[in-house]
PDB file of C-alpha atoms and ligand atoms in Angstrom:
ATOM      1  CA  UNK A1038      41.789 113.893 168.288  1.00 47.00           C
ATOM      2  CA  UNK A1039      45.886 113.162 168.486  1.00 55.00           C
ATOM      3  CA  UNK A1040      47.827 113.966 165.529  1.00 61.00           C
ATOM      4  CA  UNK A1041      49.385 110.422 164.607  1.00 66.00           C
ATOM      5  CA  UNK A1042      50.847 110.132 161.148  1.00 74.00           C
ATOM      6  CA  UNK A1043      48.916 107.736 159.096  1.00 83.00           C
ATOM      7  CA  UNK A1044      49.129 105.893 156.005  1.00 92.00           C
ATOM      8  CA  UNK A1045      46.851 104.299 153.654  1.00 95.00           C
ATOM      9  CA  UNK A1046      46.785 100.432 152.725  1.00 95.00           C
ATOM     10  CA  UNK A1047      48.938  99.571 149.995  1.00 96.00           C
ATOM     11  CA  UNK A1048      50.645  96.647 148.024  1.00 97.00           C
ATOM     12  CA  UNK A1049      54.243  96.513 146.635  1.00 97.00           C
ATOM     13  CA  UNK A1050      55.726  93.989 144.703  1.00 98.00           C
ATOM     14  CA  UNK A1051      58.812  91.963 145.584  1.00 98.00           C
ATOM     15  CA  UNK A1052      61.034  91.079 142.739  1.00 97.00           C
ATOM     16  CA  UNK A1053      63.006  88.065 142.637  1.00 96.00           C
ATOM     17  CA  UNK A1054      66.221  90.199 142.640  1.00 97.00           C
ATOM     18  CA  UNK A1055      65.234  91.784 146.092  1.00 98.00           C
ATOM     19  CA  UNK A1056      63.889  95.014 144.954  1.00 98.00           C
ATOM     20  CA  UNK A1057      60.433  96.640 146.231  1.00 98.00           C
ATOM     21  CA  UNK A1058      58.414  98.655 143.955  1.00 96.00           C
ATOM     22  CA  UNK A1059      56.781 100.908 143.911  1.00 95.00           C
ATOM     23  CA  UNK A1060      58.093 103.647 145.850  1.00 93.00           C
ATOM     24  CA  UNK A1061      60.850 101.923 147.785  1.00 98.00           C
ATOM     25  CA  UNK A1062      63.936 104.204 148.974  1.00 98.00           C
ATOM     26  CA  UNK A1063      67.138 102.278 147.874  1.00 98.00           C
ATOM     27  CA  UNK A1064      70.291 102.696 150.169  1.00 98.00           C
ATOM     28  CA  UNK A1065      73.903 101.223 148.906  1.00 98.00           C
ATOM     29  CA  UNK A1066      76.598 100.323 151.191  1.00 98.00           C
ATOM     30  CA  UNK A1067      80.104 100.892 149.606  1.00 98.00           C
ATOM     31  CA  UNK A1068      83.364  99.089 150.941  1.00 97.00           C
ATOM     32  CA  UNK A1069      84.111 102.883 152.042  1.00 96.00           C
ATOM     33  CA  UNK A1070      81.046 102.845 154.338  1.00 97.00           C
ATOM     34  CA  UNK A1071      82.398  99.593 155.876  1.00 96.00           C
ATOM     35  CA  UNK A1072      86.006 101.274 157.373  1.00 93.00           C
ATOM     36  CA  UNK A1073      84.896 100.569 161.002  1.00 94.00           C
ATOM     37  CA  UNK A1074      83.747  97.033 160.279  1.00 96.00           C
ATOM     38  CA  UNK A1075      86.298  94.821 158.519  1.00 96.00           C
ATOM     39  CA  UNK A1076      89.433  93.908 159.932  1.00 91.00           C
ATOM     40  CA  UNK A1077      91.820  94.813 156.628  1.00 90.00           C
ATOM     41  CA  UNK A1078      90.580  96.948 154.357  1.00 90.00           C
ATOM     42  CA  UNK A1079      91.965  96.853 150.526  1.00 88.00           C
ATOM     43  CA  UNK A1080      93.389 100.095 149.450  1.00 86.00           C
ATOM     44  CA  UNK A1081      91.214  99.853 146.141  1.00 82.00           C
ATOM     45  CA  UNK A1082      87.745  99.098 145.572  1.00 85.00           C
ATOM     46  CA  UNK A1083      86.344 101.662 147.887  1.00 92.00           C
ATOM     47  CA  UNK A1084      83.407 102.546 145.508  1.00 94.00           C
ATOM     48  CA  UNK A1085      82.541  98.724 145.472  1.00 96.00           C
ATOM     49  CA  UNK A1086      79.076  97.936 146.369  1.00 98.00           C
ATOM     50  CA  UNK A1087      78.884  95.559 149.491  1.00 98.00           C
ATOM     51  CA  UNK A1088      75.118  95.290 149.925  1.00 98.00           C
ATOM     52  CA  UNK A1089      71.511  97.793 149.157  1.00 98.00           C
ATOM     53  CA  UNK A1090      68.436  97.774 151.565  1.00 98.00           C
ATOM     54  CA  UNK A1091      65.030  98.897 149.758  1.00 98.00           C
ATOM     55  CA  UNK A1092      62.575 100.393 152.434  1.00 98.00           C
ATOM     56  CA  UNK A1093      59.109 101.244 152.144  1.00 98.00           C
ATOM     57  CA  UNK A1094      58.274 104.608 153.018  1.00 95.00           C
ATOM     58  CA  UNK A1095      56.216 103.979 156.372  1.00 96.00           C
ATOM     59  CA  UNK A1096      55.946 106.216 159.154  1.00 96.00           C
ATOM     60  CA  UNK A1097      58.326 105.864 161.941  1.00 96.00           C
ATOM     61  CA  UNK A1098      55.825 104.966 165.022  1.00 96.00           C
ATOM     62  CA  UNK A1099      55.391 102.427 166.930  1.00 95.00           C
ATOM     63  CA  UNK A1100      51.750 101.722 165.291  1.00 95.00           C
ATOM     64  CA  UNK A1101      53.405 100.971 161.985  1.00 97.00           C
ATOM     65  CA  UNK A1102      55.818  98.273 160.772  1.00 97.00           C
ATOM     66  CA  UNK A1103      58.466  99.087 158.636  1.00 98.00           C
ATOM     67  CA  UNK A1104      59.379  96.623 155.517  1.00 98.00           C
ATOM     68  CA  UNK A1105      62.318  96.419 153.694  1.00 98.00           C
ATOM     69  CA  UNK A1106      64.403  94.007 151.499  1.00 98.00           C
ATOM     70  CA  UNK A1107      68.333  93.782 151.835  1.00 99.00           C
ATOM     71  CA  UNK A1108      70.418  92.447 149.258  1.00 99.00           C
ATOM     72  CA  UNK A1109      74.221  91.264 150.091  1.00 99.00           C
ATOM     73  CA  UNK A1110      76.219  90.947 147.438  1.00 98.00           C
ATOM     74  CA  UNK A1111      78.632  87.588 147.428  1.00 98.00           C
ATOM     75  CA  UNK A1112      82.255  88.151 147.999  1.00 97.00           C
ATOM     76  CA  UNK A1113      85.027  88.847 150.441  1.00 96.00           C
ATOM     77  CA  UNK A1114      87.084  91.669 152.217  1.00 96.00           C
ATOM     78  CA  UNK A1115      90.115  90.103 153.055  1.00 94.00           C
ATOM     79  CA  UNK A1116      89.252  86.896 154.297  1.00 96.00           C
ATOM     80  CA  UNK A1117      85.807  88.307 155.962  1.00 98.00           C
ATOM     81  CA  UNK A1118      82.621  87.764 153.783  1.00 98.00           C
ATOM     82  CA  UNK A1119      80.645  90.646 152.667  1.00 98.00           C
ATOM     83  CA  UNK A1120      78.072  91.760 155.495  1.00 98.00           C
ATOM     84  CA  UNK A1121      76.117  94.464 156.678  1.00 98.00           C
ATOM     85  CA  UNK A1122      77.289  96.939 159.060  1.00 98.00           C
ATOM     86  CA  UNK A1123      75.215  95.579 162.147  1.00 98.00           C
ATOM     87  CA  UNK A1124      72.982  97.605 164.829  1.00 98.00           C
ATOM     88  CA  UNK A1125      71.269  97.427 167.956  1.00 98.00           C
ATOM     89  CA  UNK A1126      68.142  99.252 167.556  1.00 98.00           C
ATOM     90  CA  UNK A1127      67.761 102.637 168.981  1.00 98.00           C
ATOM     91  CA  UNK A1128      64.820 101.817 170.853  1.00 98.00           C
ATOM     92  CA  UNK A1129      66.585  98.571 172.416  1.00 98.00           C
ATOM     93  CA  UNK A1130      63.137  96.535 172.953  1.00 98.00           C
ATOM     94  CA  UNK A1131      61.879  96.755 169.641  1.00 98.00           C
ATOM     95  CA  UNK A1132      61.903  93.122 167.495  1.00 98.00           C
ATOM     96  CA  UNK A1133      62.294  92.659 164.270  1.00 98.00           C
ATOM     97  CA  UNK A1134      61.545  89.138 161.919  1.00 99.00           C
ATOM     98  CA  UNK A1135      63.839  88.216 158.913  1.00 99.00           C
ATOM     99  CA  UNK A1136      62.539  86.038 156.099  1.00 98.00           C
ATOM    100  CA  UNK A1137      65.041  84.501 153.752  1.00 98.00           C
ATOM    101  CA  UNK A1138      63.856  84.692 150.225  1.00 98.00           C
ATOM    102  CA  UNK A1139      67.049  83.210 148.216  1.00 98.00           C
ATOM    103  CA  UNK A1140      70.967  82.786 148.782  1.00 98.00           C
ATOM    104  CA  UNK A1141      73.102  81.357 151.920  1.00 98.00           C
ATOM    105  CA  UNK A1142      74.219  83.308 154.816  1.00 98.00           C
ATOM    106  CA  UNK A1143      74.311  83.759 158.420  1.00 98.00           C
ATOM    107  CA  UNK A1144      72.626  86.099 160.901  1.00 99.00           C
ATOM    108  CA  UNK A1145      74.789  87.254 164.136  1.00 98.00           C
ATOM    109  CA  UNK A1146      73.036  88.179 167.316  1.00 98.00           C
ATOM    110  CA  UNK A1147      74.631  89.770 169.990  1.00 98.00           C
ATOM    111  CA  UNK A1148      73.198  91.066 173.413  1.00 98.00           C
ATOM    112  CA  UNK A1149      74.855  93.450 175.373  1.00 96.00           C
ATOM    113  CA  UNK A1150      76.442  91.267 178.090  1.00 95.00           C
ATOM    114  CA  UNK A1151      78.310  89.400 175.159  1.00 91.00           C
ATOM    115  CA  UNK A1152      76.281  86.652 174.862  1.00 97.00           C
ATOM    116  CA  UNK A1153      75.512  86.121 171.049  1.00 98.00           C
ATOM    117  CA  UNK A1154      74.317  83.520 168.474  1.00 98.00           C
ATOM    118  CA  UNK A1155      74.798  82.662 165.102  1.00 98.00           C
ATOM    119  CA  UNK A1156      71.517  81.601 163.140  1.00 98.00           C
ATOM    120  CA  UNK A1157      71.234  80.277 159.430  1.00 98.00           C
ATOM    121  CA  UNK A1158      69.973  83.114 157.026  1.00 99.00           C
ATOM    122  CA  UNK A1159      69.031  81.535 153.718  1.00 98.00           C
ATOM    123  CA  UNK A1160      66.237  81.098 151.094  1.00 98.00           C
ATOM    124  CA  UNK A1161      63.091  79.415 153.421  1.00 98.00           C
ATOM    125  CA  UNK A1162      64.473  80.845 156.973  1.00 98.00           C
ATOM    126  CA  UNK A1163      62.521  82.905 159.338  1.00 99.00           C
ATOM    127  CA  UNK A1164      64.373  84.752 161.885  1.00 99.00           C
ATOM    128  CA  UNK A1165      63.125  86.083 165.123  1.00 98.00           C
ATOM    129  CA  UNK A1166      65.475  88.775 166.383  1.00 98.00           C
ATOM    130  CA  UNK A1167      64.027  89.809 170.042  1.00 98.00           C
ATOM    131  CA  UNK A1168      64.551  93.366 171.504  1.00 98.00           C
ATOM    132  CA  UNK A1169      68.047  93.746 172.829  1.00 98.00           C
ATOM    133  CA  UNK A1170      70.091  91.639 170.071  1.00 98.00           C
ATOM    134  CA  UNK A1171      72.161  93.468 167.851  1.00 98.00           C
ATOM    135  CA  UNK A1172      72.005  91.991 164.445  1.00 98.00           C
ATOM    136  CA  UNK A1173      74.174  91.614 161.353  1.00 99.00           C
ATOM    137  CA  UNK A1174      73.813  89.595 158.370  1.00 99.00           C
ATOM    138  CA  UNK A1175      76.578  87.806 156.483  1.00 98.00           C
ATOM    139  CA  UNK A1176      76.821  86.585 152.940  1.00 98.00           C
ATOM    140  CA  UNK A1177      78.767  83.151 152.791  1.00 98.00           C
ATOM    141  CA  UNK A1178      77.410  82.127 149.368  1.00 98.00           C
ATOM    142  CA  UNK A1179      78.589  82.685 145.877  1.00 98.00           C
ATOM    143  CA  UNK A1180      75.039  84.531 144.929  1.00 98.00           C
ATOM    144  CA  UNK A1181      73.357  87.510 146.490  1.00 98.00           C
ATOM    145  CA  UNK A1182      71.993  86.841 149.606  1.00 99.00           C
ATOM    146  CA  UNK A1183      68.468  88.555 149.556  1.00 98.00           C
ATOM    147  CA  UNK A1184      65.763  88.913 152.686  1.00 98.00           C
ATOM    148  CA  UNK A1185      62.993  90.952 153.809  1.00 98.00           C
ATOM    149  CA  UNK A1186      62.851  92.315 157.209  1.00 98.00           C
ATOM    150  CA  UNK A1187      59.635  93.519 159.176  1.00 98.00           C
ATOM    151  CA  UNK A1188      60.371  95.529 162.421  1.00 98.00           C
ATOM    152  CA  UNK A1189      58.380  98.195 164.751  1.00 98.00           C
ATOM    153  CA  UNK A1190      58.138 101.315 163.157  1.00 97.00           C
ATOM    154  CA  UNK A1191      59.946 103.651 165.696  1.00 98.00           C
ATOM    155  CA  UNK A1192      63.016 101.109 166.365  1.00 98.00           C
ATOM    156  CA  UNK A1193      65.692 103.205 164.813  1.00 98.00           C
ATOM    157  CA  UNK A1194      69.095 102.098 164.165  1.00 98.00           C
ATOM    158  CA  UNK A1195      72.104 102.079 166.506  1.00 98.00           C
ATOM    159  CA  UNK A1196      75.130 102.016 164.623  1.00 98.00           C
ATOM    160  CA  UNK A1197      77.648 103.676 166.747  1.00 98.00           C
ATOM    161  CA  UNK A1198      77.504 101.286 169.456  1.00 98.00           C
ATOM    162  CA  UNK A1199      78.565  98.572 167.071  1.00 98.00           C
ATOM    163  CA  UNK A1200      81.551 100.914 165.479  1.00 97.00           C
ATOM    164  CA  UNK A1201      82.679 101.512 169.169  1.00 97.00           C
ATOM    165  CA  UNK A1202      82.092  97.793 170.428  1.00 97.00           C
ATOM    166  CA  UNK A1203      82.137  95.704 167.149  1.00 97.00           C
ATOM    167  CA  UNK A1204      80.631  92.100 167.462  1.00 98.00           C
ATOM    168  CA  UNK A1205      82.209  88.986 169.286  1.00 98.00           C
ATOM    169  CA  UNK A1206      82.926  86.921 166.391  1.00 98.00           C
ATOM    170  CA  UNK A1207      83.866  87.237 162.904  1.00 98.00           C
ATOM    171  CA  UNK A1208      83.401  84.733 159.747  1.00 98.00           C
ATOM    172  CA  UNK A1209      86.348  83.941 157.723  1.00 97.00           C
ATOM    173  CA  UNK A1210      86.218  82.526 154.214  1.00 98.00           C
ATOM    174  CA  UNK A1211      88.017  78.914 153.989  1.00 97.00           C
ATOM    175  CA  UNK A1212      88.028  76.538 151.639  1.00 96.00           C
ATOM    176  CA  UNK A1213      86.102  74.468 153.689  1.00 96.00           C
ATOM    177  CA  UNK A1214      83.626  77.059 154.199  1.00 95.00           C
ATOM    178  CA  UNK A1215      82.642  79.738 156.799  1.00 97.00           C
ATOM    179  CA  UNK A1216      84.605  79.599 160.148  1.00 98.00           C
ATOM    180  CA  UNK A1217      83.352  81.739 163.190  1.00 98.00           C
ATOM    181  CA  UNK A1218      86.405  83.237 164.813  1.00 97.00           C
ATOM    182  CA  UNK A1219      86.706  85.297 167.860  1.00 97.00           C
ATOM    183  CA  UNK A1220      86.860  89.211 167.236  1.00 97.00           C
ATOM    184  CA  UNK A1221      90.261  90.310 168.841  1.00 95.00           C
ATOM    185  CA  UNK A1222      88.413  94.321 168.435  1.00 95.00           C
ATOM    186  CA  UNK A1223      85.622  93.159 170.301  1.00 97.00           C
ATOM    187  CA  UNK A1224      85.089  95.628 173.316  1.00 95.00           C
ATOM    188  CA  UNK A1225      81.737  94.420 174.976  1.00 86.00           C
TER     189      UNK A1225
HETATM  190  C1  PAN B 352      67.399  95.462 158.437  1.00 81.77           C
HETATM  191  C2  PAN B 352      68.916  95.962 158.031  1.00 81.77           C
HETATM  192  C3  PAN B 352      69.569  95.701 156.888  1.00 81.77           C
HETATM  193  C4  PAN B 352      70.913  96.193 156.449  1.00 81.77           C
HETATM  194  O1  PAN B 352      66.794  96.091 157.667  1.00 81.77           O
HETATM  195  O2  PAN B 352      68.884  97.519 158.301  1.00 81.77           O
HETATM  196  O3  PAN B 352      69.740  94.582 156.678  1.00 81.77           O
HETATM  197  O4  PAN B 352      71.801  96.125 157.871  1.00 81.77           O
HETATM  198  P1  PAN B 352      72.741  97.552 158.276  1.00 81.77           P
HETATM  199  O5  PAN B 352      71.120  98.508 159.053  1.00 81.77           O
HETATM  200  O6  PAN B 352      73.102  96.647 160.029  1.00 81.77           O
HETATM  201  O7  PAN B 352      73.339  98.037 157.911  1.00 81.77           O
HETATM  202  C5  PAN B 352      67.139  95.623 159.832  1.00 81.77           C
HETATM  203  O8  PAN B 352      67.763  94.954 160.490  1.00 81.77           O
HETATM  204  N1  PAN B 352      66.589  96.844 160.136  1.00 81.77           N
HETATM  205  O9  PAN B 352      66.194  96.984 161.396  1.00 81.77           O
HETATM  206 ZN1   ZN B 353      67.363  95.643 162.930  1.00 81.77          ZN
END
């Protein structure tokens, strides 16, 4: 018999605020964790929370499905919205599905060849993220943006490529709503 890490069936509760219980592992990303990602960083507020990820503990194998929620708080850093770091999956061809639960935002997808797409991510949306597309989510609203994510268990996260190359566009807060602008720091 092969030695495959197995788990038993389980049921978790998804709270309206995005927390998953019981057993989820929560990661909080602070402004100080986002240095590589914003065009300008304010001097203060380094310990301000930008987003949280609540992940159910599932083995990181290709036969399981990772399940997590993300809660991005409303706010801006300079003229840019609160957002996730963004990543490629370490195993590039691994796909993912996002289900929007509450709030209003955008999902930025970028392929290695520079092709990019901006999709709506909000209460009721279902986003399919094919393998090979880096993804970042952005809260453009005034409430927390909450979404559920399910992805192939061994996908892993490559943050380094995004830190080095960034995304082709950025999202600027204006009085007329979000504006998509080219990202001068993009190294595609
Ligand atoms: C999501 C993300 C989550 C946080 O669960 O991991 O929204 O974004 P970063 O990982 O870019 O910080 C997902 O896409 N998992 O694969
Ligand atoms: Zn992902």
